[in-house]
């Protein structure tokens, strides 16, 4: 009898709430941005200095995150995200890559400026091999403002990064209660809290600390990616730049980039990645000189169709499919670390 009671007591210990609901371990990697910003007064919702508040203060301002997970913080950068270059991007990816390798790290939150959050998220989506959640989060108002959006965004991001349901979903962006896929999320409003959207819709939503999913990602990412931060040497990627399409353009815009030593140019064309007739001779010559032309579009929705208004096969050009110019820049730069073959580059644009 005594033996049975002892075994029962032991079993109950094992089933104790702590054992049953052991919290995941989430590391918050802070990089700066508005979520770490400070304004002169509470009514300064758009006038402030970004990248001022350190990660420990961010976490102390939202103690509720400790109910969701065992949360710790590291300060990777303290920068407004418009100032992030490939050097910081590579450094950040290496740091996150080391963190996700640790068995006692279950998820990552990256606090980040919103200006280039979509680029950083897409890059991590392509080069960090893990199925652990990596969740980027920011805010449109500084923490000093009335109705600041950062604290709840951060709470939601920790809830998402600590949720097993977020594993294998690719790198995610958590903003304004919405869960977005890194590859198609983009900043579409520059002054409102509902700043982010995706042409293909959010993946789901976080409400009161719980993630609700409504669609999945269909492109290669993280563990299924052929790119890997561990194979990137140094702190630079092949130089790729963007030319924004409009009426009355100058061929010199492209020639200047060729002079600057670019390996590819993203043409952010009007409409379906259109190229003005007076630019075609320059762009075909640049392609013949060994610099890859990639046709993207300044139009936020849809995708650039190959051989529609431009004979891409004939010119050797690549189309960015549905990737916006800034993401096309990153994918092209990574692709060029592997190949210069236009057919291979085109495959990558269809698969990532
Ligand atoms: N300077 C911008 C940035 O760091 C502020 C925008 C924001 O973080 O919301 O991206």
Tab-separated table of N, CA and C in Angstrom, residues 47-108:
chain	number	residue	atom	x	y	z
A	47	UNK	N	7.168	61.770	-34.165
A	47	UNK	CA	8.427	62.523	-34.040
A	47	UNK	C	9.194	61.991	-32.845
A	48	UNK	N	10.307	61.296	-33.093
A	48	UNK	CA	11.027	60.637	-31.990
A	48	UNK	C	12.396	60.248	-32.523
A	49	UNK	N	13.216	59.717	-31.645
A	49	UNK	CA	14.512	59.165	-32.059
A	49	UNK	C	14.440	57.652	-31.939
A	50	UNK	N	14.748	56.974	-33.017
A	50	UNK	CA	14.708	55.505	-32.997
A	50	UNK	C	15.981	54.964	-32.331
A	51	UNK	N	15.940	53.741	-31.927
A	51	UNK	CA	17.139	53.023	-31.443
A	51	UNK	C	17.797	53.692	-30.242
A	52	UNK	N	17.008	53.907	-29.195
A	52	UNK	CA	17.543	54.514	-27.957
A	52	UNK	C	17.442	53.553	-26.773
A	53	UNK	N	16.348	52.773	-26.675
A	53	UNK	CA	16.027	51.991	-25.472
A	53	UNK	C	16.656	50.600	-25.561
A	54	UNK	N	17.430	50.200	-24.532
A	54	UNK	CA	18.088	48.887	-24.584
A	54	UNK	C	17.120	47.728	-24.354
A	55	UNK	N	17.543	46.536	-24.710
A	55	UNK	CA	16.648	45.368	-24.696
A	55	UNK	C	16.118	45.073	-23.284
A	56	UNK	N	16.926	45.240	-22.261
A	56	UNK	CA	16.440	44.925	-20.901
A	56	UNK	C	15.301	45.850	-20.491
A	57	UNK	N	15.354	47.113	-20.948
A	57	UNK	CA	14.267	48.059	-20.638
A	57	UNK	C	13.019	47.688	-21.436
A	58	UNK	N	13.222	47.265	-22.674
A	58	UNK	CA	12.067	46.810	-23.483
A	58	UNK	C	11.348	45.668	-22.780
A	59	UNK	N	12.125	44.722	-22.270
A	59	UNK	CA	11.533	43.538	-21.623
A	59	UNK	C	10.930	43.888	-20.273
A	60	UNK	N	11.592	44.787	-19.543
A	60	UNK	CA	11.043	45.198	-18.230
A	60	UNK	C	9.704	45.918	-18.399
A	61	UNK	N	9.515	46.541	-19.573
A	61	UNK	CA	8.262	47.295	-19.809
A	61	UNK	C	7.091	46.355	-20.099
A	62	UNK	N	7.407	45.076	-20.399
A	62	UNK	CA	6.335	44.089	-20.681
A	62	UNK	C	6.602	42.822	-19.862
A	63	UNK	N	6.496	42.912	-18.524
A	63	UNK	CA	6.805	41.751	-17.669
A	63	UNK	C	5.898	40.551	-17.961
A	64	UNK	N	4.762	40.805	-18.581
A	64	UNK	CA	3.827	39.718	-18.886
A	64	UNK	C	4.443	38.665	-19.823
A	65	UNK	N	5.492	39.045	-20.562
A	65	UNK	CA	6.096	38.057	-21.481
A	65	UNK	C	6.675	36.875	-20.713
A	66	UNK	N	7.029	37.116	-19.432
A	66	UNK	CA	7.627	36.026	-18.640
A	66	UNK	C	6.598	34.964	-18.274
A	67	UNK	N	5.306	35.302	-18.429
A	67	UNK	CA	4.247	34.287	-18.204
A	67	UNK	C	4.131	33.369	-19.427
A	68	UNK	N	4.602	33.872	-20.573
A	68	UNK	CA	4.470	33.096	-21.820
A	68	UNK	C	5.643	32.149	-22.020
A	69	UNK	N	6.841	32.627	-21.598
A	69	UNK	CA	8.067	31.869	-21.871
A	69	UNK	C	9.152	32.372	-20.920
A	70	UNK	N	10.246	31.612	-20.865
A	70	UNK	CA	11.439	32.099	-20.166
A	70	UNK	C	12.166	32.995	-21.172
A	71	UNK	N	12.082	34.302	-20.961
A	71	UNK	CA	12.557	35.258	-21.962
A	71	UNK	C	13.855	35.908	-21.506
A	72	UNK	N	14.839	35.907	-22.396
A	72	UNK	CA	16.091	36.630	-22.137
A	72	UNK	C	16.353	37.539	-23.332
A	73	UNK	N	17.265	38.517	-23.146
A	73	UNK	CA	17.497	39.480	-24.212
A	73	UNK	C	18.964	39.650	-24.538
A	74	UNK	N	19.260	39.886	-25.819
A	74	UNK	CA	20.620	40.267	-26.224
A	74	UNK	C	20.520	41.498	-27.117
A	75	UNK	N	21.496	42.396	-26.977
A	75	UNK	CA	21.498	43.607	-27.812
A	75	UNK	C	22.445	43.390	-28.987
A	76	UNK	N	21.907	43.029	-30.129
A	76	UNK	CA	22.752	42.727	-31.294
A	76	UNK	C	23.200	44.001	-31.994
A	77	UNK	N	22.262	44.938	-32.132
A	77	UNK	CA	22.533	46.234	-32.773
A	77	UNK	C	21.715	47.273	-32.025
A	78	UNK	N	22.010	48.551	-32.271
A	78	UNK	CA	21.121	49.613	-31.776
A	78	UNK	C	21.103	50.653	-32.901
A	79	UNK	N	20.224	50.395	-33.892
A	79	UNK	CA	20.319	51.138	-35.158
A	79	UNK	C	18.925	51.338	-35.740
A	80	UNK	N	18.732	52.465	-36.408
A	80	UNK	CA	17.505	52.643	-37.185
A	80	UNK	C	17.646	51.751	-38.423
A	81	UNK	N	16.598	51.030	-38.760
A	81	UNK	CA	16.799	49.947	-39.742
A	81	UNK	C	17.130	50.427	-41.156
A	82	UNK	N	16.816	51.696	-41.472
A	82	UNK	CA	17.195	52.197	-42.813
A	82	UNK	C	18.714	52.227	-42.962
A	83	UNK	N	19.411	52.144	-41.825
A	83	UNK	CA	20.879	52.216	-41.868
A	83	UNK	C	21.535	50.845	-41.843
A	84	UNK	N	20.741	49.783	-41.839
A	84	UNK	CA	21.298	48.423	-41.878
A	84	UNK	C	21.847	48.159	-43.275
A	85	UNK	N	23.084	47.660	-43.340
A	85	UNK	CA	23.668	47.279	-44.631
A	85	UNK	C	23.823	45.749	-44.645
A	86	UNK	N	24.325	45.216	-45.759
A	86	UNK	CA	24.529	43.767	-45.833
A	86	UNK	C	25.452	43.297	-44.707
A	87	UNK	N	26.347	44.162	-44.287
A	87	UNK	CA	27.291	43.790	-43.209
A	87	UNK	C	26.536	43.466	-41.923
A	88	UNK	N	25.632	44.337	-41.512
A	88	UNK	CA	24.841	44.098	-40.286
A	88	UNK	C	23.914	42.914	-40.484
A	89	UNK	N	23.379	42.791	-41.710
A	89	UNK	CA	22.453	41.685	-41.989
A	89	UNK	C	23.159	40.341	-41.812
A	90	UNK	N	24.362	40.244	-42.350
A	90	UNK	CA	25.128	38.997	-42.254
A	90	UNK	C	25.517	38.731	-40.797
A	91	UNK	N	25.938	39.787	-40.094
A	91	UNK	CA	26.321	39.646	-38.675
A	91	UNK	C	25.132	39.165	-37.845
A	92	UNK	N	23.963	39.744	-38.095
A	92	UNK	CA	22.750	39.376	-37.343
A	92	UNK	C	22.365	37.926	-37.639
A	93	UNK	N	22.437	37.545	-38.909
A	93	UNK	CA	22.073	36.170	-39.287
A	93	UNK	C	23.019	35.167	-38.633
A	94	UNK	N	24.306	35.499	-38.550
A	94	UNK	CA	25.272	34.596	-37.904
A	94	UNK	C	24.947	34.448	-36.418
A	95	UNK	N	24.601	35.572	-35.776
A	95	UNK	CA	24.304	35.551	-34.341
A	95	UNK	C	23.044	34.714	-34.085
A	96	UNK	N	22.031	34.886	-34.914
A	96	UNK	CA	20.783	34.117	-34.753
A	96	UNK	C	21.028	32.646	-35.081
A	97	UNK	N	21.853	32.406	-36.081
A	97	UNK	CA	22.180	31.022	-36.454
A	97	UNK	C	22.831	30.280	-35.281
A	98	UNK	N	23.687	30.962	-34.547
A	98	UNK	CA	24.335	30.326	-33.374
A	98	UNK	C	23.313	30.100	-32.260
A	99	UNK	N	22.405	31.048	-32.095
A	99	UNK	CA	21.398	30.920	-31.022
A	99	UNK	C	20.461	29.739	-31.294
A	100	UNK	N	19.996	29.570	-32.525
A	100	UNK	CA	19.017	28.504	-32.804
A	100	UNK	C	19.654	27.123	-32.723
A	101	UNK	N	20.980	27.087	-32.762
A	101	UNK	CA	21.655	25.787	-32.634
A	101	UNK	C	21.640	25.294	-31.180
A	102	UNK	N	21.392	26.221	-30.248
A	102	UNK	CA	21.428	25.834	-28.825
A	102	UNK	C	20.181	25.029	-28.463
A	103	UNK	N	20.349	23.849	-27.881
A	103	UNK	CA	19.166	23.024	-27.552
A	103	UNK	C	18.223	23.699	-26.564
A	104	UNK	N	18.763	24.632	-25.755
A	104	UNK	CA	17.870	25.268	-24.762
A	104	UNK	C	17.261	26.573	-25.288
A	105	UNK	N	17.404	26.835	-26.570
A	105	UNK	CA	16.703	27.972	-27.191
A	105	UNK	C	15.592	27.401	-28.070
A	106	UNK	N	14.340	27.802	-27.761
A	106	UNK	CA	13.193	27.256	-28.499
A	106	UNK	C	12.640	28.213	-29.549
A	107	UNK	N	12.956	29.489	-29.403
A	107	UNK	CA	12.423	30.470	-30.350
A	107	UNK	C	13.175	31.790	-30.216
A	108	UNK	N	13.089	32.578	-31.307
A	108	UNK	CA	13.797	33.868	-31.366
A	108	UNK	C	12.808	34.970	-31.702
